[in-house]
Coordinates of C-alpha atoms in Angstrom, one line a residue:
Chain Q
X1 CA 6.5 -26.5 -6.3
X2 CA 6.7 -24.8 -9.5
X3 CA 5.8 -27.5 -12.6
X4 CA 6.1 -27.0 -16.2
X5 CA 6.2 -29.8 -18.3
X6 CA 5.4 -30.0 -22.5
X7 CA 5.4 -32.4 -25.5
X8 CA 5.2 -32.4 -29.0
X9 CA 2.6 -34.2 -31.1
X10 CA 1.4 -34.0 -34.5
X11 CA 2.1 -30.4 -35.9
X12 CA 2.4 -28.9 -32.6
X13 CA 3.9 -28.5 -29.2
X14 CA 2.5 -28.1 -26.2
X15 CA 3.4 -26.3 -23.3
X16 CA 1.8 -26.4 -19.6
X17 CA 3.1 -24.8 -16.7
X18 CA 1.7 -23.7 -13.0
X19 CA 0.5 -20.4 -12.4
X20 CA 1.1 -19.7 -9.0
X21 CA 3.4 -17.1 -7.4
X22 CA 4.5 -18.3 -3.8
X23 CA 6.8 -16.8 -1.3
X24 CA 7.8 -19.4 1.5
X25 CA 4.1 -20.2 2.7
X26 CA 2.2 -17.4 1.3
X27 CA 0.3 -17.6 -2.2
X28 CA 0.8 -14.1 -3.7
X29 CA -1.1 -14.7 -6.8
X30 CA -3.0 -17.8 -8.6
X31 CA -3.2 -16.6 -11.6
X32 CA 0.3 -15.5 -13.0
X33 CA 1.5 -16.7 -16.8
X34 CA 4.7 -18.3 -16.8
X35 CA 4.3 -19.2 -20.5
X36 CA 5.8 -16.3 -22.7
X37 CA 5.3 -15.9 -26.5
X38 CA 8.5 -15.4 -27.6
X39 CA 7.3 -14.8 -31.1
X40 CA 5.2 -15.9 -33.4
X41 CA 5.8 -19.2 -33.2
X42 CA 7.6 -19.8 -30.0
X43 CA 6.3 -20.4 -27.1
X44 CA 9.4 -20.3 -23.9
X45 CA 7.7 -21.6 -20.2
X46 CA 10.0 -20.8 -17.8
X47 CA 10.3 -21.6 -14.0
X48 CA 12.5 -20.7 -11.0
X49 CA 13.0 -17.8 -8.8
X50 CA 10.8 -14.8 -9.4
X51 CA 12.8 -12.1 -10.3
X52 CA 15.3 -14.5 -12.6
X53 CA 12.7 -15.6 -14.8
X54 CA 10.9 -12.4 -15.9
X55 CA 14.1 -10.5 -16.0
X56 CA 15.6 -13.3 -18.2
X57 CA 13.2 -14.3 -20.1
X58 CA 12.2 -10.3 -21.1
X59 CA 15.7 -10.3 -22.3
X60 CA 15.2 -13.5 -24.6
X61 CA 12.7 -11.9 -26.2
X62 CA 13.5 -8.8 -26.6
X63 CA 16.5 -10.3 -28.4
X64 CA 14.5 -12.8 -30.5
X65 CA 12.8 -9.6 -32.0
X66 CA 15.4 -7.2 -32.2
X67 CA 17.4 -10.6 -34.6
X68 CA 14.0 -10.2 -36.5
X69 CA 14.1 -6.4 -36.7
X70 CA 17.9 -6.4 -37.9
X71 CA 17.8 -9.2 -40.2
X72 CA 13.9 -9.1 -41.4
X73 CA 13.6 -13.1 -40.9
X74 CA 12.7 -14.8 -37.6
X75 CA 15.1 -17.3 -35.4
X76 CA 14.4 -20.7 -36.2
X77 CA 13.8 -22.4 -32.7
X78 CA 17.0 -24.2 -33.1
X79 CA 18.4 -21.4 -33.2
X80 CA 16.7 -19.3 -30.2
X81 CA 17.0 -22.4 -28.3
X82 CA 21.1 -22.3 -28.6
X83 CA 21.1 -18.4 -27.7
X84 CA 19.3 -18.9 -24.7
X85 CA 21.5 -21.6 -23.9
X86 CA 24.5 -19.6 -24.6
X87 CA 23.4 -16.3 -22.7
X88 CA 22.5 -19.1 -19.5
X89 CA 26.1 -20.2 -20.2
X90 CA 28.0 -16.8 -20.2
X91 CA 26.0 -15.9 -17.0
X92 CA 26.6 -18.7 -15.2
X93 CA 30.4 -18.4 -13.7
X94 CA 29.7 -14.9 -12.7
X95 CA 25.8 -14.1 -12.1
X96 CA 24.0 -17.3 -13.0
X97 CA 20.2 -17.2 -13.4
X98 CA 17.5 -19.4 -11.4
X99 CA 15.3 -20.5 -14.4
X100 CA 14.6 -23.5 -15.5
X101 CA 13.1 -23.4 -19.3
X102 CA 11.2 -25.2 -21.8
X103 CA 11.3 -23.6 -25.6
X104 CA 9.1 -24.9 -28.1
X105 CA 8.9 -23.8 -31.3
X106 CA 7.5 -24.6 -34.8
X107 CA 9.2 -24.2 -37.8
X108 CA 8.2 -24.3 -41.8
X109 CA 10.6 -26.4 -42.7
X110 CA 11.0 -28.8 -39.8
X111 CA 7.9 -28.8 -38.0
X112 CA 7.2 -28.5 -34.6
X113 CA 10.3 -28.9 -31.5
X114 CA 10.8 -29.1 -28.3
X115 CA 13.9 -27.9 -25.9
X116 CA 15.2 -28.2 -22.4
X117 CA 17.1 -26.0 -20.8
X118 CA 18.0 -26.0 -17.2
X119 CA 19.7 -23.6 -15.3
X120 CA 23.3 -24.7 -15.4
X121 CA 22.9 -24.4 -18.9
X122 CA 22.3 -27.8 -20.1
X123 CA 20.5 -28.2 -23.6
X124 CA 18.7 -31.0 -25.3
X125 CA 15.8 -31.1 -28.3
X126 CA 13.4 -33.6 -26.3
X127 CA 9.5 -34.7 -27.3
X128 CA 8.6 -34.6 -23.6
X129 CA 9.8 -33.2 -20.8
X130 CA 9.2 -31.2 -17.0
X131 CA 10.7 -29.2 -14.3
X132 CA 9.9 -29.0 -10.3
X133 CA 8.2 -31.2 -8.6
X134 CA 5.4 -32.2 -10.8
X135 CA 8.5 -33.6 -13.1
X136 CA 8.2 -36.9 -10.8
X137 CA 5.0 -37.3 -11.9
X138 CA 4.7 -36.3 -14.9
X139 CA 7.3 -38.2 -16.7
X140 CA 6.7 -41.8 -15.8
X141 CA 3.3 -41.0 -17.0
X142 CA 4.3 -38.9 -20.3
X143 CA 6.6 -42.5 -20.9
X144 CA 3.6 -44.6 -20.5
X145 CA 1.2 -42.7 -22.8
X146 CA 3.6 -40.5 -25.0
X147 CA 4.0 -41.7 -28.8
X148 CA 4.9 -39.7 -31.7
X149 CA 2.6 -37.8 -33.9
X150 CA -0.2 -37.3 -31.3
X151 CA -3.0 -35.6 -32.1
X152 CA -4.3 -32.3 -29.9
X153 CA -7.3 -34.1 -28.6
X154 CA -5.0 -37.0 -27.3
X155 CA -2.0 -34.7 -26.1
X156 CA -4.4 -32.5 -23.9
X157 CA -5.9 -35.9 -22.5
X158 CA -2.4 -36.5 -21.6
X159 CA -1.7 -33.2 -20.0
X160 CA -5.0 -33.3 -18.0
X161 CA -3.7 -36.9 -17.1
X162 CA -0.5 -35.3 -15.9
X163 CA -2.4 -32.4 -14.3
X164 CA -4.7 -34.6 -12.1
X165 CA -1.7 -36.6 -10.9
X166 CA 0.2 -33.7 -9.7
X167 CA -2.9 -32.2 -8.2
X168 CA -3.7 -35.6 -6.1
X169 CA 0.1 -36.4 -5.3
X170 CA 2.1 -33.2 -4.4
X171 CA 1.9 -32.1 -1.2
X172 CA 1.6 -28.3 -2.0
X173 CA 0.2 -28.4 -5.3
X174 CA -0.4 -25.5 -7.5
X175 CA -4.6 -25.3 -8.0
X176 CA -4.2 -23.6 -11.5
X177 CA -2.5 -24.2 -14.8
X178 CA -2.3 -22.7 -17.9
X179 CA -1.4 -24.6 -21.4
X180 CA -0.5 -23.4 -24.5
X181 CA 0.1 -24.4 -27.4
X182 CA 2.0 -23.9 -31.1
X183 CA 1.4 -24.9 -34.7
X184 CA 1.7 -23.8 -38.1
X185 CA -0.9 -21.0 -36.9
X186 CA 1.4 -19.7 -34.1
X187 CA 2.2 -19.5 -30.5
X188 CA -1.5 -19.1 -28.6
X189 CA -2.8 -19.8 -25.6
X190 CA -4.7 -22.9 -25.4
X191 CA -6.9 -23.4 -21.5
X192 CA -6.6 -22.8 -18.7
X193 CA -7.3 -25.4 -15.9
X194 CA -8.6 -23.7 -12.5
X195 CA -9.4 -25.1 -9.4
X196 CA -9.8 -22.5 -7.7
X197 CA -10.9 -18.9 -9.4
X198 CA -9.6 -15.3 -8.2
X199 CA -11.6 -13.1 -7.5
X200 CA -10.7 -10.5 -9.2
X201 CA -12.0 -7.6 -11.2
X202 CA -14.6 -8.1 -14.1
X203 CA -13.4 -8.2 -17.5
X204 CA -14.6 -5.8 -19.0
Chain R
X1 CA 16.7 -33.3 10.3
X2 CA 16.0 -31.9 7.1
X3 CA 12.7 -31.8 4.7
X4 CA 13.8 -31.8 1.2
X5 CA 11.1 -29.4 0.0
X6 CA 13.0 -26.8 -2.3
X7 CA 9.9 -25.4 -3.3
X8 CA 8.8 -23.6 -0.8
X9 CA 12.8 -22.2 -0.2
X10 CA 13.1 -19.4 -2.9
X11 CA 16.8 -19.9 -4.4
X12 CA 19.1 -17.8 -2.1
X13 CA 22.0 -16.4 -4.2
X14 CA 25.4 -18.3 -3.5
X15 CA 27.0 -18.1 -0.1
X16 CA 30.2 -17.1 -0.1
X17 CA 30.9 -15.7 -3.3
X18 CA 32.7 -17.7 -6.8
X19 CA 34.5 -20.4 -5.1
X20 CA 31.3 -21.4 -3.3
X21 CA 29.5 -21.8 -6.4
X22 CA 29.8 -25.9 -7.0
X23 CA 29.4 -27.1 -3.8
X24 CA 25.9 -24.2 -3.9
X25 CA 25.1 -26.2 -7.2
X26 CA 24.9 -29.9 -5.8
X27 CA 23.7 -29.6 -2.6
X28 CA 19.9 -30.5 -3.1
X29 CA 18.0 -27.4 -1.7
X30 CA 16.3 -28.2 1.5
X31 CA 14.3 -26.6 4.0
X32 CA 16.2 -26.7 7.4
X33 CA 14.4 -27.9 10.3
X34 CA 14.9 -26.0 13.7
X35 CA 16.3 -28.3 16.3
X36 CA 15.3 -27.8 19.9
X37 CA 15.2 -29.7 23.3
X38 CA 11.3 -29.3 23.5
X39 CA 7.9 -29.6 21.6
X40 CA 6.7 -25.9 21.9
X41 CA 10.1 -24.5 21.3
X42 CA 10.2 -26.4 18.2
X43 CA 6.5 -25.2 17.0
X44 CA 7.5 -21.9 17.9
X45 CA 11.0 -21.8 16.2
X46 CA 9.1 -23.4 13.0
X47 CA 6.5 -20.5 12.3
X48 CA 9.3 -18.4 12.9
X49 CA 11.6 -19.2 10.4
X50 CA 8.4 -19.8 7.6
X51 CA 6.7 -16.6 8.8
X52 CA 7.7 -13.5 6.1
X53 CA 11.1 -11.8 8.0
X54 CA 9.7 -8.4 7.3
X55 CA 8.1 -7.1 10.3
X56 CA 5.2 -5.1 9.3
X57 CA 1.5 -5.2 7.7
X58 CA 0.9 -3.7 4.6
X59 CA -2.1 -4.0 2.4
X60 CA -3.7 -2.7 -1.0
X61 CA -6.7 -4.2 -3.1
X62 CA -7.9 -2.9 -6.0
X63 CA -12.5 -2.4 -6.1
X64 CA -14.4 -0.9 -8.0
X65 CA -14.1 3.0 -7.1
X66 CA -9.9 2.7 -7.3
X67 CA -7.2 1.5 -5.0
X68 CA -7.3 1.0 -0.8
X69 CA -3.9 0.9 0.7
X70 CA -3.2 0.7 4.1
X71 CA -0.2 -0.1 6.8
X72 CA 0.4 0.0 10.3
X73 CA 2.9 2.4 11.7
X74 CA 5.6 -0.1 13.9
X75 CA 9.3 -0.5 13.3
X76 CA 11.0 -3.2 15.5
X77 CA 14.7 -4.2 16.3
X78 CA 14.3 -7.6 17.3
X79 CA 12.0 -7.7 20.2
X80 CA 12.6 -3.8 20.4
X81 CA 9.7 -1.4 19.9
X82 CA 12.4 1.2 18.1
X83 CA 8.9 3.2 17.1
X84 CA 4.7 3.3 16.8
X85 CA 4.6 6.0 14.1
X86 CA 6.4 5.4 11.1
X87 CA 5.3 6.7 7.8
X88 CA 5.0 3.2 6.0
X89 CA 2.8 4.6 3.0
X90 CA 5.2 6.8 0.6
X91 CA 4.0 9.8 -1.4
X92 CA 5.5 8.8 -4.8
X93 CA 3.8 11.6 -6.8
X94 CA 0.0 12.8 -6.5
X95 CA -1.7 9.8 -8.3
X96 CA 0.9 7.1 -6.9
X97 CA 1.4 5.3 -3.7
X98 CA 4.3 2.6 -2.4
X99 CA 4.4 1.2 0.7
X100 CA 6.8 0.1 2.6
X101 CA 8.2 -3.6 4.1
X102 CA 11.8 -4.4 4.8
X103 CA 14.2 -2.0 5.6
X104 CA 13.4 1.1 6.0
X105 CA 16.1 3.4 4.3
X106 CA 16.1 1.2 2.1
X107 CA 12.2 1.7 0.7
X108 CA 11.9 5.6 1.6
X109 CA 15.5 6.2 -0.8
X110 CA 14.1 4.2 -3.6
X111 CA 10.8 4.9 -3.3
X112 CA 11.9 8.9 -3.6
X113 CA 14.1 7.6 -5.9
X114 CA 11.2 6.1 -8.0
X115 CA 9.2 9.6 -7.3
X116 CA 12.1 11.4 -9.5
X117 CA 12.2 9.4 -12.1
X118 CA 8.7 9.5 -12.6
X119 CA 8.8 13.3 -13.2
X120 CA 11.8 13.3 -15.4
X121 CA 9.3 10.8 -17.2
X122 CA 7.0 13.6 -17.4
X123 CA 8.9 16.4 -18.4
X124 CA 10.0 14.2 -21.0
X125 CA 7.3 12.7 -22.8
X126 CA 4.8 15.3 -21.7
X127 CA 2.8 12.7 -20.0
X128 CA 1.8 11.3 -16.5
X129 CA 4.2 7.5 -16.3
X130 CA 1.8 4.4 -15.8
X131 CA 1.4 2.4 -12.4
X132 CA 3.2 -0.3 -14.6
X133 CA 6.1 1.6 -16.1
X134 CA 6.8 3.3 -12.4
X135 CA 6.8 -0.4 -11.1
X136 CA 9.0 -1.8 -13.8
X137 CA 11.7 0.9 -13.2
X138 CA 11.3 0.4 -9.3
X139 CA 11.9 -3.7 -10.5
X140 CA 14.8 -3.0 -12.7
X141 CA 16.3 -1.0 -10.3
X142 CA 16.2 -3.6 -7.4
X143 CA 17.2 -6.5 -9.9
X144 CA 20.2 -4.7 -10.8
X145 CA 21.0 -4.9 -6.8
X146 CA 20.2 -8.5 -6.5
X147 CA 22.0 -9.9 -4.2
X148 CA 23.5 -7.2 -2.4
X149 CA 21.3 -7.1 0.9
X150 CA 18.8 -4.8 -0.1
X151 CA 15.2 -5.2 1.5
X152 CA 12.5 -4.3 -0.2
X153 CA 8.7 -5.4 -0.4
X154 CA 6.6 -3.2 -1.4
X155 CA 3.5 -2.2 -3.6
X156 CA 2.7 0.7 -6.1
X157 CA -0.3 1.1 -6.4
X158 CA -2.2 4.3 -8.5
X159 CA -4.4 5.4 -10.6
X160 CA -3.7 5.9 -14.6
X161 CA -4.8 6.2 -18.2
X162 CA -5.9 2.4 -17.7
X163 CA -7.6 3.2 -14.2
X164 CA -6.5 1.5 -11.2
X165 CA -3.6 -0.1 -11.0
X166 CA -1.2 -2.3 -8.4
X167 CA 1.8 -3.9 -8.3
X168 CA 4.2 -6.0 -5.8
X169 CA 7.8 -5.8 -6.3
X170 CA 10.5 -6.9 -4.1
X171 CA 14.2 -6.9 -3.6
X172 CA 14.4 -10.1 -5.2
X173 CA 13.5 -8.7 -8.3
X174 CA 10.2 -10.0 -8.5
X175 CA 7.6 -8.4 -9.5
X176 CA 3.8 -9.2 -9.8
X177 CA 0.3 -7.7 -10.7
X178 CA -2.5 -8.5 -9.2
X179 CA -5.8 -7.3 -7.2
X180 CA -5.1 -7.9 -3.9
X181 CA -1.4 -8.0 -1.8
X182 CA -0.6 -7.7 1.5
X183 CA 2.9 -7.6 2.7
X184 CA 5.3 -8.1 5.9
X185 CA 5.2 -10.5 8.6
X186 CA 1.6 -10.1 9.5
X187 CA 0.4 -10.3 5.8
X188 CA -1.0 -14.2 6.1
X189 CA -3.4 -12.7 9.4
X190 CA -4.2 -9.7 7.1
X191 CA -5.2 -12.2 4.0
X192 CA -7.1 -14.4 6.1
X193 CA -9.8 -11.6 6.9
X194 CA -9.1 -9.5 3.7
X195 CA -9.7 -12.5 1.1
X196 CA -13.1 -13.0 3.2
X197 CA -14.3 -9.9 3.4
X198 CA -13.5 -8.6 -0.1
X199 CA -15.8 -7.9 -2.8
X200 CA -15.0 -6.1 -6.1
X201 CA -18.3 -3.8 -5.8
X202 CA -17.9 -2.1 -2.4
X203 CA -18.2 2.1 -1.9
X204 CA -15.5 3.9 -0.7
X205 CA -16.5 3.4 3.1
X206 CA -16.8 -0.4 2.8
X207 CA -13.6 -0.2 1.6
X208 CA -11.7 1.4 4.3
X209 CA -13.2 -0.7 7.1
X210 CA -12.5 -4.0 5.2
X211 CA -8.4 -2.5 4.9
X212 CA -8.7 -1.0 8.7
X213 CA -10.1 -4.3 9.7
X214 CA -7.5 -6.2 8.5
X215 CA -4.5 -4.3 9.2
X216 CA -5.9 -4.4 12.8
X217 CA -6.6 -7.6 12.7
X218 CA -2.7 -8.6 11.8
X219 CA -1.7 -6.1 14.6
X220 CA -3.5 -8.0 16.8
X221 CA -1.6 -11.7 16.1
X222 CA 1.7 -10.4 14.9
X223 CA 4.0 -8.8 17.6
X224 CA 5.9 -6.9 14.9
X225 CA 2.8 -4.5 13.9
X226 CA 1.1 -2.3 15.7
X227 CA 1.0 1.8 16.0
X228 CA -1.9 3.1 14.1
X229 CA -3.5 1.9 11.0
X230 CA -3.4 4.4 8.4
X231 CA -5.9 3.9 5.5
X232 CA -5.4 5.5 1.6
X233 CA -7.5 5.5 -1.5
X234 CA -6.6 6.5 -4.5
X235 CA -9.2 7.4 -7.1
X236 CA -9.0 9.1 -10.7
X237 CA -8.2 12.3 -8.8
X238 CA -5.1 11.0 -7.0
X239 CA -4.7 9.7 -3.4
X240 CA -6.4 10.9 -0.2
X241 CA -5.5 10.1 3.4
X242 CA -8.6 8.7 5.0
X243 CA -7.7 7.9 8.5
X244 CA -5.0 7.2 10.6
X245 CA -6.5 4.9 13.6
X246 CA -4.3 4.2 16.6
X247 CA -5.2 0.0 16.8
X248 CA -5.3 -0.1 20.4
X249 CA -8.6 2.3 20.3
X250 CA -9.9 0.2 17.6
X251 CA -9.8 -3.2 19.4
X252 CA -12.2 -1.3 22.1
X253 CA -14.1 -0.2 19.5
X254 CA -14.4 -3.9 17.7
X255 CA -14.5 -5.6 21.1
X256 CA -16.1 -2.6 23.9
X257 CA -16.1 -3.5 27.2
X258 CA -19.6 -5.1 28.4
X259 CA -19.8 -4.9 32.2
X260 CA -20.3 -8.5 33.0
X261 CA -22.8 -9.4 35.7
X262 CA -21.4 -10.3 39.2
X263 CA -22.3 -13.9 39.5
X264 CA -20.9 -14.2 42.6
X265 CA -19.5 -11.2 45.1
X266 CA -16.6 -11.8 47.7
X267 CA -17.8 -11.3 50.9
X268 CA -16.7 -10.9 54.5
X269 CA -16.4 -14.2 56.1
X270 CA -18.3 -14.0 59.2
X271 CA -15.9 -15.1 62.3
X272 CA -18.2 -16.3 64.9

């Protein structure tokens, strides 16, 4: 029930993924970020099982910085896209992780990118692409209206496009999403879209 | 019969160790249907196997004067009442709370476990650990077990430098913050009447009856609760038991007795 999904435009990629936390039938929480800021620029949505995907994607970071600390220049997202892959890889005949990622980036010299990564390690630089169940969806529909060098307005058309679809069609679908998004001004986040607001403490 | 919906079936770790692990990969995940020779025993088998396996209530919600946590007190074998008055809400350290879901030895070892490294926290910075730090150590610590059989599902929840705070983390190595939990078998009848009834500005007193409400509440539905509901709050001066409610008193006190009018009195048939 868990969909992330993401494409790259004009000078940007953008991210979108559900923020719900379920265990079997119960809801746990509506509002939980699954959309980490790896650095800077690099924006890493992750989905699968719970414990797998903060645990794992913690570590990515944690890893993308400490290259940054040691060497004083970031990972390109080529790059941080082949070390998640490999880490996915090593793990994977012993103790393999649950998560399911999408890593997009944008780089100075060659603009904005997008990468899939599944949990048997499998890697490819896409310019759209989803996970779970809202990947049925989503995709026929990214095919139809995708084409290269969108600009922001028209790509978050498309991902409310995409939103409404899975919110109509999946049986179980997840009420709130969050999207972010990364340019030459960095990884930020973008919207959210709620359907159905917790309530929770006021900000203060 | 089978209903391909993987989603709501959280990824179970590979049966049967290495040699398993391809024929784990391609088999599509898919939620195993009960099969029975009857309608009811099929409803009933269903909400069985989707109902949360741990067999208690457990609740915490964060409001505006701090953290409510509460529990009931049963522990079950099966369809054995093995006891009415366990200690499900664990004394970390003065300002911290966990309860407990799952196993039992398994929660009170860690949780104590937790409790110790929170002091050697403190003795070595020189300052009280956050409700976020404890629970990340409690979630690196289960994570590291993944796997292995441990059953956890529990929630710290206390009162820091930041104020309230409250966390769920499981054996599964999840962990999540939020405002509201509850947790065990009876936690969708607790959420029912705790999501209604809850309100960030309520006093102290509000508080507790909403928690005691709806730990009763669960005990009522859910055969694996029961024993007395015991009701905590934590505030900026650490926790404080605030009652302990034995839940077969409270459903007389929720529900009394009225004395229902005799419509109609049995008498003596006169023989002639």
């Amino acid at each position: 029930m868990e969909c992330v999904f993401g494409l790259v435009g004009d000078g940007f990629a953008v991210v979108v993924a559900d923020t719900s936390a379920v265990h079997s039938i119960l809801v746990h929480k509506s509002n939980e970020d699954k959309i980490m800021i790896l650095d800077s620029h690099k924006l890493l949505g992750a989905s699968g099982e719970s414990g797998d995907r903060v645990q794992f994607t913690e570590y990515i970071q944690k890893n993308v910085h400490l290259y940054q600390f040691r060497n004083g220049i970031p990972l390109t997202t080529a790059a941080a896209a082949n070390f998640t892959r490999g880490e996915l890889a090593t793990a994977l005949r012993k103790n393999p992780y649950f998560v399911n990622i999408l890593l997009a980036g944008y780089d100075k010299e060659t603009g904005p990118s997008l990468y899939y990564i599944d949990y048997i390690a499998t890697l490819h630089k896409i310019d759209k692409g989803a996970f779970g169940y809202g990947s049925y969806f989503c995709l026929a529909l990214m095919d139809r209206h995708y084409h290269r060098g969108m600009s922001v307005e028209e790509a978050i058309d498309l991902v409310d496009k995409c939103i409404m679809e899975i919110r109509s069609r999946l049986v179980v679908a997840p009420p709130n999403f969050v999207i972010k998004i990364v340019d030459k001004d960095g990884a930020r986040e973008f919207a959210w879209r709620e359907s159905i607001k917790d309530v929770g403490a006021p900000t203060a | 019969m089978k209903l391909d919906t993987s989603g709501l079936e959280s990824f179970t770790p590979f049966h049967g160790g290495g040699n398993d692990l391809c024929g784990g990969f391609s088999s599509v995940p898919s939620f195993e249907l009960p099969s029975s020779t009857n309608f009811d025993d099929f409803q009933k088998k269903a909400m069985q196997m989707v109902k949360p396996a741990k067999g208690t209530t457990t609740l915490a919600f964060i409001f505006k004067e701090g953290v409510m946590v509460a529990a009931d007190s049963r522990a079950s074998m099966g369809g054995y009442i093995s006891s009415q008055s366990v200690k499900k809400i664990i004394e970390i350290n003065p300002y911290m709370l966990g309860t407990m879901a799952g196993g039992a030895a398994d929660c009170q070892f860690w949780h104590r476990n937790l409790g110790i490294k929170c002091r050697l926290h403190e003795l070595a910075n020189k300052r009280r650990i956050s409700v976020t730090g404890a629970s990340k150590l409690l979630a690196n610590i289960l994570y590291s077990y993944r796997g292995m059989g441990l059953s956890v599902g529990t929630m710290i929840a206390g009162w820091d430098e930041t104020g309230p705070g409250l966390y769920y983390v499981d054996s599964e190595g999840g962990r999540l913050k939020g405002t509201r939990f509850s947790v065990g078998s009876g936690s969708p009848y607790a959420y029912g009447v705790l999501d209604n009834g809850y309100r960030y500005d309520m006093s102290i007193e509000e508080a507790a009856e909403l928690a005691r409400r709806s730990i009763y509440h669960a005990t009522f539905r859910d055969g694996a609760s029961g024993g007395v509901a015991s009701v905590y709050y934590v505030g900026p001066d650490g926790w404080k038991k605030l009652s302990g409610d034995d839940v077969g008193e409270l459903h007389y006190k929720y529900y009394p007795v009225v004395p229902s009018s005799v419509e109609q009195e049995m008498t003596e048939v006169a023989t002639s």
